[in-house]
Tab-separated table of C-alpha atoms in Angstrom:
chain	number	residue	atom	x	y	z
A	1	MET	CA	-11.451	-14.137	-2.092
A	2	ASN	CA	-13.689	-17.017	-3.360
A	3	GLU	CA	-14.289	-20.374	-1.597
A	4	ASN	CA	-11.930	-22.164	-4.022
A	5	TYR	CA	-8.960	-20.423	-2.391
A	6	GLN	CA	-6.895	-22.856	-0.366
A	7	ARG	CA	-6.398	-22.213	3.433
A	8	GLY	CA	-3.194	-20.478	3.477
A	9	ALA	CA	-0.680	-18.035	5.269
A	10	GLY	CA	1.214	-14.820	4.271
A	11	ILE	CA	3.782	-12.401	5.357
A	12	LEU	CA	3.295	-8.464	5.214
A	13	CYS	CA	6.586	-6.995	4.074
A	14	HIS	CA	6.614	-3.817	1.863
A	15	ILE	CA	9.223	-3.326	-0.890
A	16	SER	CA	10.728	-0.397	0.862
A	17	SER	CA	11.261	-2.565	4.045
A	18	LEU	CA	13.742	-4.941	2.199
A	19	PRO	CA	17.591	-4.457	2.873
A	20	ASN	CA	20.008	-3.394	0.206
A	21	LYS	CA	22.851	-0.841	-0.143
A	22	TYR	CA	20.894	1.981	-1.540
A	23	GLY	CA	18.690	3.409	1.174
A	24	ILE	CA	15.477	1.871	0.579
A	25	GLY	CA	14.303	-1.581	-0.613
A	26	SER	CA	14.033	-2.315	-4.283
A	27	LEU	CA	12.800	-4.798	-7.017
A	28	GLY	CA	16.218	-6.063	-7.006
A	29	LYS	CA	17.924	-9.398	-5.915
A	30	GLU	CA	16.849	-8.987	-2.241
A	31	ALA	CA	13.204	-9.168	-3.325
A	32	TYR	CA	14.025	-12.502	-5.156
A	33	GLU	CA	15.713	-13.482	-1.958
A	34	PHE	CA	12.731	-12.538	0.101
A	35	ALA	CA	10.394	-14.541	-2.287
A	36	ASP	CA	12.875	-17.647	-1.717
A	37	PHE	CA	12.362	-17.136	1.961
A	38	LEU	CA	8.788	-17.273	1.658
A	39	LYS	CA	8.881	-20.444	-0.454
A	40	LYS	CA	11.024	-22.027	2.183
A	41	SER	CA	8.550	-21.031	4.855
A	42	HIS	CA	5.630	-22.614	2.871
A	43	VAL	CA	3.834	-19.314	2.782
A	44	LYS	CA	1.383	-18.834	-0.215
A	45	TYR	CA	1.004	-15.025	0.020
A	46	TRP	CA	3.274	-12.011	0.085
A	47	GLN	CA	1.261	-8.747	1.033
A	48	ILE	CA	2.837	-5.388	0.282
A	49	LEU	CA	1.607	-1.831	0.640
A	50	PRO	CA	0.886	0.405	-2.230
A	51	LEU	CA	3.791	0.599	-4.810
A	52	VAL	CA	3.012	4.175	-5.857
A	53	GLN	CA	5.302	7.087	-6.149
A	54	THR	CA	4.964	8.966	-2.811
A	55	GLY	CA	4.387	12.477	-2.279
A	56	PHE	CA	4.101	14.621	0.953
A	57	GLY	CA	5.068	12.701	4.099
A	58	ASP	CA	6.435	9.888	1.896
A	59	SER	CA	3.328	7.871	2.607
A	60	PRO	CA	2.363	5.220	0.258
A	61	TYR	CA	-1.279	6.477	0.869
A	62	GLN	CA	-0.424	9.874	-0.455
A	63	SER	CA	0.700	9.386	-4.093
A	64	VAL	CA	1.233	11.728	-6.954
A	65	CYS	CA	-0.406	9.323	-9.220
A	66	CYS	CA	-2.532	6.252	-7.968
A	67	ASN	CA	-1.462	3.867	-10.647
A	68	SER	CA	2.128	4.745	-10.662
A	69	GLY	CA	5.119	2.801	-9.457
A	70	ASN	CA	7.783	4.230	-7.089
A	71	PRO	CA	10.945	5.266	-8.852
A	72	TYR	CA	12.743	4.552	-5.510
A	73	PHE	CA	12.007	1.079	-5.954
A	74	ILE	CA	13.767	0.668	-9.315
A	75	ASP	CA	16.775	-1.786	-9.071
A	76	LEU	CA	19.757	0.392	-9.828
A	77	GLU	CA	22.007	-2.719	-10.277
A	78	ALA	CA	19.778	-3.927	-13.128
A	79	LEU	CA	20.255	-0.424	-14.904
A	80	LYS	CA	24.024	-0.883	-14.479
A	81	ASP	CA	23.598	-4.365	-16.104
A	82	GLU	CA	21.806	-2.693	-19.017
A	83	GLY	CA	24.737	-0.381	-19.477
A	84	LEU	CA	22.651	2.631	-18.335
A	85	LEU	CA	24.793	3.371	-15.287
A	86	ASP	CA	28.559	2.950	-14.547
A	87	ASP	CA	30.306	1.709	-11.424
A	88	GLU	CA	30.972	5.154	-10.234
A	89	GLU	CA	27.381	6.261	-10.756
A	90	LEU	CA	26.034	3.196	-9.043
A	91	GLU	CA	28.321	3.816	-6.113
A	92	SER	CA	27.193	7.374	-5.822
A	93	ALA	CA	23.665	5.929	-4.985
A	94	ARG	CA	24.773	4.212	-1.902
A	95	ILE	CA	23.383	5.295	1.391
A	96	SER	CA	24.370	4.055	4.769
A	97	GLU	CA	22.326	1.204	5.924
A	98	GLY	CA	19.608	1.449	8.487
A	99	TYR	CA	16.125	2.971	8.272
A	100	THR	CA	15.129	4.920	5.103
A	101	ASP	CA	16.376	8.492	5.062
A	102	TYR	CA	13.906	9.917	2.605
A	103	GLY	CA	15.645	13.300	2.599
A	104	ALA	CA	18.912	11.751	1.441
A	105	LEU	CA	17.119	9.663	-1.057
A	106	TYR	CA	15.164	12.828	-2.622
A	107	GLU	CA	18.643	14.562	-2.950
A	108	THR	CA	20.385	11.918	-4.742
A	109	ARG	CA	18.221	9.183	-6.373
A	110	PHE	CA	16.546	11.319	-9.103
A	111	ASN	CA	20.003	12.697	-10.264
A	112	VAL	CA	21.227	9.032	-10.705
A	113	LEU	CA	17.921	7.964	-12.480
A	114	ARG	CA	18.557	10.895	-14.760
A	115	LEU	CA	21.949	9.765	-15.712
A	116	ALA	CA	20.535	6.366	-16.613
A	117	TYR	CA	17.911	8.035	-18.681
A	118	ALA	CA	20.525	10.104	-20.443
A	119	ARG	CA	21.922	6.823	-22.034
A	120	PHE	CA	18.447	5.330	-22.740
A	121	ASN	CA	17.174	5.244	-26.328
A	122	ILE	CA	13.736	6.858	-26.280
A	123	LYS	CA	13.033	5.239	-29.768
A	124	THR	CA	13.182	1.845	-28.279
A	125	PRO	CA	10.067	0.077	-29.589
A	126	ASP	CA	8.920	-1.305	-26.356
A	127	PHE	CA	9.324	2.188	-24.777
A	128	VAL	CA	7.577	3.816	-27.680
A	129	ARG	CA	4.530	1.150	-27.217
A	130	PHE	CA	4.461	1.988	-23.524
A	131	MET	CA	3.929	5.615	-24.114
A	132	GLN	CA	1.542	5.148	-26.943
A	133	GLU	CA	-0.692	3.193	-24.343
A	134	GLY	CA	-1.251	6.640	-22.755
A	135	ARG	CA	-1.604	5.176	-19.230
A	136	PHE	CA	0.967	7.737	-17.829
A	137	GLU	CA	0.248	10.771	-20.138
A	138	ASP	CA	-1.241	12.880	-17.263
A	139	TYR	CA	1.507	11.768	-14.869
A	140	ALA	CA	4.294	12.514	-17.126
A	141	VAL	CA	3.024	16.113	-17.943
A	142	PHE	CA	2.052	16.659	-14.233
A	143	MET	CA	5.533	15.743	-12.970
A	144	SER	CA	7.111	17.703	-15.797
A	145	LEU	CA	5.047	20.789	-14.533
A	146	LYS	CA	6.020	20.209	-10.999
A	147	SER	CA	9.765	20.049	-12.093
A	148	ARG	CA	9.333	23.454	-13.678
A	149	TYR	CA	7.088	25.298	-11.248
A	150	GLY	CA	7.335	23.371	-7.993
A	151	GLY	CA	4.551	23.701	-5.395
A	152	THR	CA	1.296	22.082	-5.735
A	153	PHE	CA	-0.672	22.104	-9.013
A	154	ASP	CA	-3.121	24.777	-7.899
A	155	THR	CA	-0.064	27.290	-7.902
A	156	PHE	CA	0.697	26.476	-11.468
A	157	PRO	CA	0.042	29.220	-14.030
A	158	ASP	CA	-3.759	29.093	-14.826
A	159	ALA	CA	-3.412	27.696	-18.274
A	160	TYR	CA	-1.776	24.610	-16.709
A	161	LYS	CA	-3.724	24.515	-13.504
A	162	PHE	CA	-6.958	24.219	-15.528
A	163	LYS	CA	-5.316	22.025	-18.048
A	164	GLU	CA	-6.091	23.986	-21.223
A	165	HIS	CA	-5.446	21.689	-24.157
A	166	LEU	CA	-3.404	24.070	-26.403
A	167	ALA	CA	-1.280	25.162	-23.483
A	168	ILE	CA	-0.640	21.559	-22.174
A	169	GLU	CA	0.345	20.291	-25.650
A	170	GLU	CA	2.745	23.187	-26.281
A	171	PHE	CA	4.349	22.754	-22.809
A	172	ARG	CA	4.659	19.025	-23.427
A	173	GLN	CA	6.458	19.544	-26.749
A	174	SER	CA	8.722	21.918	-25.147
A	175	VAL	CA	9.915	19.498	-22.372
A	176	TYR	CA	9.317	16.352	-24.472
A	177	LYS	CA	12.860	15.028	-24.236
A	178	SER	CA	14.179	16.812	-20.856
A	179	GLU	CA	11.208	15.971	-18.802
A	180	TYR	CA	8.239	14.297	-20.341
A	181	CYS	CA	10.116	11.209	-21.561
A	182	PHE	CA	12.121	10.982	-18.304
A	183	TRP	CA	8.912	10.564	-16.257
A	184	GLN	CA	7.538	7.964	-18.743
A	185	PHE	CA	10.974	6.197	-18.494
A	186	LEU	CA	10.798	5.840	-14.864
A	187	GLN	CA	7.319	4.170	-15.136
A	188	TYR	CA	8.556	1.967	-17.959
A	189	VAL	CA	11.559	0.714	-16.157
A	190	PHE	CA	9.562	0.262	-12.837
A	191	PHE	CA	6.878	-1.848	-14.551
A	192	LYS	CA	9.319	-3.925	-16.616
A	193	GLN	CA	11.172	-4.789	-13.404
A	194	TRP	CA	7.980	-5.346	-11.436
A	195	LYS	CA	6.369	-7.776	-14.010
A	196	LYS	CA	9.569	-9.769	-13.915
A	197	LEU	CA	9.530	-9.971	-10.050
A	198	LYS	CA	5.894	-10.940	-9.887
A	199	ALA	CA	6.353	-13.634	-12.453
A	200	TYR	CA	9.131	-14.986	-10.353
A	201	VAL	CA	7.036	-14.947	-7.223
A	202	ASN	CA	4.050	-16.516	-9.016
A	203	SER	CA	6.475	-19.345	-10.266
A	204	LEU	CA	7.165	-20.320	-6.658
A	205	GLY	CA	3.427	-20.855	-6.145
A	206	ILE	CA	3.081	-17.436	-4.179
A	207	LYS	CA	0.528	-14.787	-4.767
A	208	ILE	CA	1.030	-11.235	-4.212
A	209	ILE	CA	-1.642	-9.165	-2.226
A	210	GLY	CA	-1.552	-5.451	-3.287
A	211	ASP	CA	-3.003	-2.623	-1.526
A	212	ILE	CA	-4.925	0.240	-3.014
A	213	PRO	CA	-5.919	3.262	-0.927
A	214	LEU	CA	-9.524	4.470	-1.061
A	215	TYR	CA	-8.520	7.943	-1.655
A	216	VAL	CA	-5.942	9.867	-3.733
A	217	ALA	CA	-3.803	12.883	-2.752
A	218	TYR	CA	-4.956	16.284	-3.651
A	219	ASP	CA	-1.589	17.199	-5.372
A	220	SER	CA	-1.810	14.290	-7.725
A	221	SER	CA	-2.146	13.760	-11.493
A	222	ASP	CA	-5.533	12.028	-10.594
A	223	VAL	CA	-7.128	15.136	-9.355
A	224	TRP	CA	-5.397	17.603	-11.682
A	225	GLY	CA	-6.352	15.348	-14.628
A	226	HIS	CA	-9.915	14.656	-13.602
A	227	PRO	CA	-11.036	17.606	-11.327
A	228	SER	CA	-14.769	17.085	-12.321
A	229	LEU	CA	-14.675	13.522	-10.288
A	230	PHE	CA	-13.766	15.112	-7.010
A	231	LYS	CA	-15.439	17.675	-4.807
A	232	LEU	CA	-13.729	20.900	-5.601
A	233	ASP	CA	-14.653	24.557	-5.908
A	234	GLU	CA	-14.181	26.684	-9.091
A	235	ASN	CA	-10.497	27.367	-8.105
A	236	LEU	CA	-9.898	23.487	-7.788
A	237	LYS	CA	-9.725	23.654	-3.959
A	238	PRO	CA	-11.400	20.963	-1.971
A	239	THR	CA	-14.786	21.736	-0.454
A	240	ALA	CA	-14.484	18.799	2.032
A	241	VAL	CA	-11.814	16.453	2.789
A	242	ALA	CA	-11.365	12.734	3.969
A	243	GLY	CA	-10.613	11.297	7.500
A	244	VAL	CA	-12.327	9.419	10.109
A	245	PRO	CA	-13.850	10.502	13.376
A	246	PRO	CA	-12.190	9.890	16.876
A	247	ASP	CA	-11.331	6.170	17.352
A	248	TYR	CA	-8.804	3.667	18.715
A	249	PHE	CA	-5.981	5.401	16.926
A	250	SER	CA	-6.758	9.077	17.706
A	251	GLN	CA	-8.866	10.923	20.193
A	252	LYS	CA	-9.307	13.734	17.747
A	253	GLY	CA	-9.860	11.433	14.735
A	254	GLN	CA	-7.736	11.431	11.725
A	255	LEU	CA	-7.566	14.267	9.393
A	256	TRP	CA	-6.122	12.850	6.106
A	257	GLY	CA	-7.071	15.778	4.003
A	258	ASN	CA	-7.732	13.928	0.776
A	259	PRO	CA	-10.202	15.514	-1.590
A	260	LEU	CA	-13.420	13.530	-1.629
A	261	TYR	CA	-14.981	11.892	-4.649
A	262	ASP	CA	-17.969	13.320	-6.463
A	263	TRP	CA	-19.787	9.895	-6.669
A	264	ASP	CA	-22.659	11.371	-8.771
A	265	ALA	CA	-20.146	12.439	-11.455
A	266	LEU	CA	-18.383	9.168	-11.209
A	267	SER	CA	-21.786	7.238	-11.591
A	268	SER	CA	-22.805	9.258	-14.530
A	269	GLU	CA	-19.585	7.897	-16.169
A	270	ASN	CA	-20.349	4.344	-15.105
A	271	TYR	CA	-17.381	4.577	-12.648
A	272	GLU	CA	-15.052	4.454	-15.668
A	273	TRP	CA	-12.049	6.029	-13.572
A	274	TRP	CA	-12.527	3.537	-10.828
A	275	ILE	CA	-12.918	0.476	-13.039
A	276	ASP	CA	-9.723	1.492	-14.812
A	277	ARG	CA	-8.043	1.654	-11.445
A	278	ILE	CA	-9.171	-1.700	-10.448
A	279	ALA	CA	-8.334	-3.326	-13.697
A	280	HIS	CA	-4.641	-1.907	-13.373
A	281	ALA	CA	-4.419	-3.262	-9.802
A	282	ALA	CA	-5.664	-6.611	-11.016
A	283	GLU	CA	-2.902	-6.711	-13.530
A	284	MET	CA	-0.281	-5.922	-10.879
A	285	TYR	CA	-1.541	-8.067	-8.085
A	286	ASP	CA	-3.194	-11.439	-7.496
A	287	VAL	CA	-5.422	-10.135	-4.642
A	288	ILE	CA	-6.232	-6.514	-4.002
A	289	ARG	CA	-6.763	-5.183	-0.657
A	290	ILE	CA	-9.040	-2.117	-0.655
A	291	ASP	CA	-7.891	0.218	2.178
A	292	HIS	CA	-10.793	1.962	4.150
A	293	PHE	CA	-13.449	-0.232	2.504
A	294	ARG	CA	-16.022	1.243	4.671
A	295	GLY	CA	-15.845	4.558	2.707
A	296	LEU	CA	-17.392	2.894	-0.133
A	297	ASP	CA	-20.663	2.405	1.780
A	298	ARG	CA	-20.614	5.824	3.647
A	299	TYR	CA	-17.722	8.075	3.877
A	300	TYR	CA	-16.702	10.849	6.371
A	301	ALA	CA	-16.677	14.273	5.118
A	302	ILE	CA	-14.762	17.034	7.043
A	303	PRO	CA	-15.290	20.638	6.052
A	304	ALA	CA	-12.187	21.969	4.375
A	305	GLY	CA	-10.087	24.004	6.732
A	306	ASN	CA	-10.897	22.146	9.874
A	307	GLU	CA	-7.988	21.370	11.797
A	308	THR	CA	-9.047	18.125	13.394
A	309	ALA	CA	-11.629	15.324	12.305
A	310	GLU	CA	-13.911	15.854	15.289
A	311	ILE	CA	-16.472	17.603	13.241
A	312	GLY	CA	-17.786	15.967	10.019
A	313	GLU	CA	-20.910	14.156	8.614
A	314	TRP	CA	-21.264	10.793	7.112
A	315	LEU	CA	-22.416	10.642	3.376
A	316	PRO	CA	-23.520	7.866	1.111
A	317	GLY	CA	-20.808	6.218	-1.079
A	318	PRO	CA	-21.549	4.192	-4.277
A	319	GLY	CA	-22.163	1.004	-2.321
A	320	ILE	CA	-23.020	-2.217	-4.422
A	321	ARG	CA	-23.443	-0.349	-7.574
A	322	LEU	CA	-19.790	0.138	-8.045
A	323	PHE	CA	-18.977	-3.584	-7.467
A	324	ASN	CA	-21.640	-4.711	-9.874
A	325	GLU	CA	-20.184	-2.507	-12.572
A	326	ILE	CA	-16.614	-3.812	-11.803
A	327	LYS	CA	-17.834	-7.435	-12.114
A	328	ARG	CA	-19.782	-6.595	-15.286
A	329	ARG	CA	-16.744	-4.850	-16.938
A	330	ILE	CA	-13.811	-6.964	-15.513
A	331	GLY	CA	-15.264	-10.103	-14.037
A	332	ASP	CA	-14.428	-11.626	-10.782
A	333	VAL	CA	-11.635	-9.817	-8.873
A	334	ASP	CA	-10.120	-11.221	-5.578
A	335	ILE	CA	-10.490	-8.339	-3.142
A	336	ILE	CA	-9.856	-8.036	0.581
A	337	ALA	CA	-11.980	-5.491	2.384
A	338	GLU	CA	-10.289	-3.433	4.961
A	339	ASP	CA	-13.302	-3.105	7.275
A	340	LEU	CA	-11.662	-1.648	10.339
A	341	GLY	CA	-12.680	1.331	12.310
A	342	PHE	CA	-16.188	2.614	12.918
A	343	LEU	CA	-18.601	0.059	11.277
A	344	ASP	CA	-22.360	-0.005	10.997
A	345	ASN	CA	-24.918	-2.068	9.478
A	346	GLY	CA	-24.402	-0.617	6.026
A	347	VAL	CA	-20.793	-1.568	5.492
A	348	VAL	CA	-21.379	-4.859	6.949
A	349	LYS	CA	-24.104	-5.525	4.520
A	350	LEU	CA	-21.961	-4.266	1.638
A	351	ARG	CA	-19.054	-6.530	2.506
A	352	MET	CA	-21.625	-9.443	2.841
A	353	ARG	CA	-23.234	-8.781	-0.476
A	354	THR	CA	-19.809	-8.558	-2.236
A	355	GLY	CA	-18.607	-11.849	-0.595
A	356	PHE	CA	-15.262	-10.113	0.137
A	357	PRO	CA	-13.341	-11.294	3.202
A	358	GLY	CA	-12.825	-8.686	6.012
A	359	MET	CA	-10.005	-8.382	8.383
A	360	CYS	CA	-9.654	-9.452	12.002
A	361	ILE	CA	-6.752	-8.000	14.068
A	362	LEU	CA	-5.630	-10.225	17.017
A	363	GLN	CA	-4.090	-7.192	19.018
A	364	PHE	CA	-7.777	-5.880	19.360
A	365	ALA	CA	-8.994	-9.451	20.425
A	366	PHE	CA	-8.037	-10.044	23.962
A	367	ASP	CA	-10.066	-7.290	25.972
A	368	GLY	CA	-11.889	-10.032	27.986
A	369	SER	CA	-15.079	-9.974	26.123
A	370	ASP	CA	-16.177	-13.533	24.781
A	371	THR	CA	-18.040	-11.684	21.994
A	372	ASN	CA	-15.100	-9.868	20.572
A	373	SER	CA	-15.282	-10.410	16.924
A	374	TYR	CA	-11.547	-10.690	16.482
A	375	LEU	CA	-11.221	-13.556	18.861
A	376	PRO	CA	-10.144	-16.754	16.824
A	377	GLN	CA	-13.341	-18.716	17.885
A	378	ASN	CA	-15.478	-15.736	16.759
A	379	MET	CA	-13.726	-15.289	13.401
A	380	THR	CA	-15.611	-16.493	10.239
A	381	GLU	CA	-13.851	-18.674	7.609
A	382	ASN	CA	-14.208	-15.919	5.016
A	383	SER	CA	-11.890	-13.592	6.648
A	384	VAL	CA	-8.292	-12.463	6.929
A	385	ALA	CA	-6.559	-12.775	10.281
A	386	TYR	CA	-3.567	-10.291	11.253
A	387	THR	CA	-1.565	-9.993	14.321
A	388	GLY	CA	-1.467	-6.226	13.369
A	389	THR	CA	-1.322	-3.959	10.252
A	390	HIS	CA	1.056	-1.276	8.932
A	391	ASP	CA	-0.856	1.177	11.368
A	392	ASN	CA	-0.413	-0.860	14.582
A	393	ASP	CA	2.635	-1.028	16.792
A	394	THR	CA	4.362	-4.308	16.452
A	395	THR	CA	2.939	-7.044	18.425
A	396	LEU	CA	6.034	-6.994	20.853
A	397	GLY	CA	5.932	-3.375	21.056
A	398	PHE	CA	2.181	-3.392	21.755
A	399	ILE	CA	2.854	-5.976	24.594
A	400	ASN	CA	5.882	-4.142	25.938
A	401	ALA	CA	3.672	-0.992	26.583
A	402	MET	CA	1.498	-2.914	28.870
A	403	SER	CA	1.959	-2.686	32.771
A	404	GLU	CA	2.503	-5.842	34.612
A	405	GLU	CA	-1.171	-6.139	35.630
A	406	GLU	CA	-2.239	-5.541	31.995
A	407	PHE	CA	0.080	-8.198	30.819
A	408	LYS	CA	-1.071	-10.819	33.197
A	409	SER	CA	-4.552	-10.217	32.001
A	410	PHE	CA	-3.434	-10.220	28.397
A	411	LYS	CA	-1.655	-13.553	28.925
A	412	ARG	CA	-4.777	-15.096	30.610
A	413	TYR	CA	-6.921	-14.209	27.548
A	414	LEU	CA	-4.323	-15.186	25.076
A	415	ARG	CA	-3.901	-18.648	26.667
A	416	ALA	CA	-7.568	-19.208	26.700
A	417	ALA	CA	-7.830	-18.242	23.014
A	418	LEU	CA	-4.931	-20.737	22.240
A	419	GLU	CA	-6.565	-23.587	24.224
A	420	THR	CA	-9.916	-22.991	22.310
A	421	GLU	CA	-7.741	-23.494	19.024
A	422	ASN	CA	-6.198	-26.702	20.709
A	423	VAL	CA	-2.826	-25.137	20.617
A	424	VAL	CA	-0.297	-25.669	23.411
A	425	TYR	CA	2.309	-23.012	23.452
A	426	PRO	CA	4.419	-21.535	26.366
A	427	ILE	CA	3.639	-17.993	27.347
A	428	ALA	CA	5.770	-16.689	30.091
A	429	THR	CA	7.822	-13.686	28.679
A	430	ARG	CA	6.605	-10.811	26.479
A	431	GLU	CA	8.445	-12.223	23.563
A	432	GLU	CA	6.752	-15.498	23.906
A	433	ALA	CA	3.264	-13.877	24.176
A	434	ALA	CA	4.181	-11.981	20.915
A	435	MET	CA	4.856	-15.194	19.217
A	436	GLY	CA	1.579	-16.709	20.735
A	437	VAL	CA	-0.314	-14.135	19.030
A	438	ASN	CA	1.320	-15.345	15.752
A	439	MET	CA	0.175	-18.765	16.540
A	440	CYS	CA	-3.152	-17.783	17.318
A	441	ALA	CA	-3.631	-16.042	14.047
A	442	LEU	CA	-2.175	-19.049	12.179
A	443	ALA	CA	-4.383	-21.547	14.026
A	444	SER	CA	-7.606	-19.516	13.524
A	445	LYS	CA	-10.292	-20.735	11.125
A	446	ALA	CA	-9.794	-17.588	8.966
A	447	ARG	CA	-8.971	-18.809	5.423
A	448	LEU	CA	-5.987	-16.528	5.303
A	449	ALA	CA	-3.756	-15.389	8.188
A	450	ILE	CA	-1.047	-12.538	7.536
A	451	ILE	CA	1.815	-12.129	9.785
A	452	PRO	CA	3.769	-8.812	9.454
A	453	VAL	CA	7.478	-9.573	9.039
A	454	GLN	CA	8.219	-7.418	12.225
A	455	ASP	CA	6.054	-9.955	14.223
A	456	LEU	CA	7.626	-12.952	12.764
A	457	LEU	CA	11.088	-11.542	13.997
A	458	THR	CA	9.446	-10.465	17.243
A	459	LEU	CA	10.808	-6.896	16.829
A	460	ASP	CA	9.710	-4.182	19.179
A	461	THR	CA	8.386	-0.607	18.667
A	462	ARG	CA	11.373	0.643	16.949
A	463	ALA	CA	10.392	-1.527	13.852
A	464	ARG	CA	6.795	0.059	13.798
A	465	MET	CA	6.072	1.231	10.220
A	466	ASN	CA	3.335	4.121	10.745
A	467	ILE	CA	1.727	6.021	13.423
A	468	PRO	CA	-1.698	7.506	12.176
A	469	SER	CA	-2.307	11.071	12.176
A	470	THR	CA	1.449	11.925	12.267
A	471	SER	CA	3.384	12.950	9.249
A	472	GLU	CA	6.964	12.602	10.171
A	473	GLY	CA	9.172	9.570	10.917
A	474	ASN	CA	6.928	6.848	9.347
A	475	TRP	CA	7.546	4.301	6.586
A	476	ARG	CA	11.285	4.090	7.418
A	477	PHE	CA	11.556	0.595	8.810
A	478	ARG	CA	13.950	-1.839	6.885
A	479	LEU	CA	15.210	-5.187	7.553
A	480	GLU	CA	18.809	-5.418	8.275
A	481	LYS	CA	18.985	-8.781	6.259
A	482	ILE	CA	16.564	-11.150	4.683
A	483	PRO	CA	15.091	-13.513	7.497
A	484	ASP	CA	17.199	-16.515	7.918
A	485	ARG	CA	16.548	-20.497	7.884
A	486	PHE	CA	15.734	-20.383	11.561
A	487	HIS	CA	12.731	-18.067	11.014
A	488	ALA	CA	11.729	-19.795	7.780
A	489	ALA	CA	11.592	-23.106	9.952
A	490	ILE	CA	9.392	-21.474	12.516
A	491	MET	CA	6.949	-20.382	10.100
A	492	ARG	CA	7.035	-23.598	8.012
A	493	LYS	CA	6.383	-25.707	11.279
A	494	ALA	CA	3.301	-23.612	12.088
A	495	VAL	CA	1.915	-23.458	8.467
A	496	ASP	CA	2.226	-27.110	8.197
A	497	GLU	CA	0.662	-27.842	11.688
A	498	PHE	CA	-2.143	-25.635	11.070
A	499	GLY	CA	-2.920	-26.764	7.537
A	500	ARG	CA	-2.131	-23.585	5.920
């Protein structure tokens, strides 16, 4: 984020969290209504989580293809308007309102999408051009194989597991219309709808901050299609996996299980795969947040088969070489570095050399230390202030978990921080304290301040998005309705008051 960027504010709300009648947020009318809400709030940024098709655990950080779009986000009502679904079929996709039920979605959504595909003309010129670009060739074959054989790719018959050219081509032809074109169709529709939504959001003067995970899932078209770029053995099994050692979020560390990159192999190809990935993200978003940025300086390698992340070793990543190559090939890309967790001088220097803003989390700020780098007075202008992230509890939930004594101490430090920023805000109740943290972020000198929609609405723990190191019950939060004029007015007043 270069210095030409205006001081601004944003709201974090993933597409999945938008309300509608179909069980999960989509690129449909509610997304446009949310953009209108942001405009009324004088907000300049809409931050989302990865838009990818999710895999195990329904996590947007575990995808079957790192450049894909999630078919669950396709606007079904738009498909009806195009004559690809009828009223009865659209009605069959309805799911009771409330938090996302991924089991119900899995059982129903693809059936409805196949009905739409059955009416689609695969000889449509735009669709033919889309397929000829080849961007989703590996993905379409991979998903076709999974439809046929199930399981993970290392259980496919060997000729397919090892991606033997003749066997793959023969398979592709055998399922060309029934499966291969169906999966291409899903990506075609998703990206057509996404480009339309993004154009609308940008027309309102709002930029979209997208998120790309550092790692990809093992059972993905990325690993299956490019096994030489990952640390795998001769049977395509990971030799070591990703995670982080014990930290604030987990006493035993976080065992993510993603395969690790073979950075020597990537370097020998001038980081072509990564550059393609960044170029794709730069087309999709106005600003890119790289999750777990520290892993590009040094990454934590856990021996495959370990049950926790307590034992591992730090190994060197590509460092500045990767970003020099990105700049040489693509030019300047606006990037936010997620520089949380265990940091050392190496990752700090890398972020400084790239010039990318880092992240400051207000929930971590009020520990009584005047040197806490997340306190507003200690933030740098080239940073992004957050109340919390998708991995944190909501701010109200975080505060509600405090004892009375802890809350008294928290209020004292929060008041002091607000006074430092010349902000007068009443803090008596826990709800007021949660709103006070919002004000603290917005008043800070950080060039950009992001408020999760749950914190804008002062929602409690029930609205939490994710609990790290758990695989069930996450990514389910949904708004009951688009925030109203009252909340737009609260945000607008603060944005204007603090010059954002």
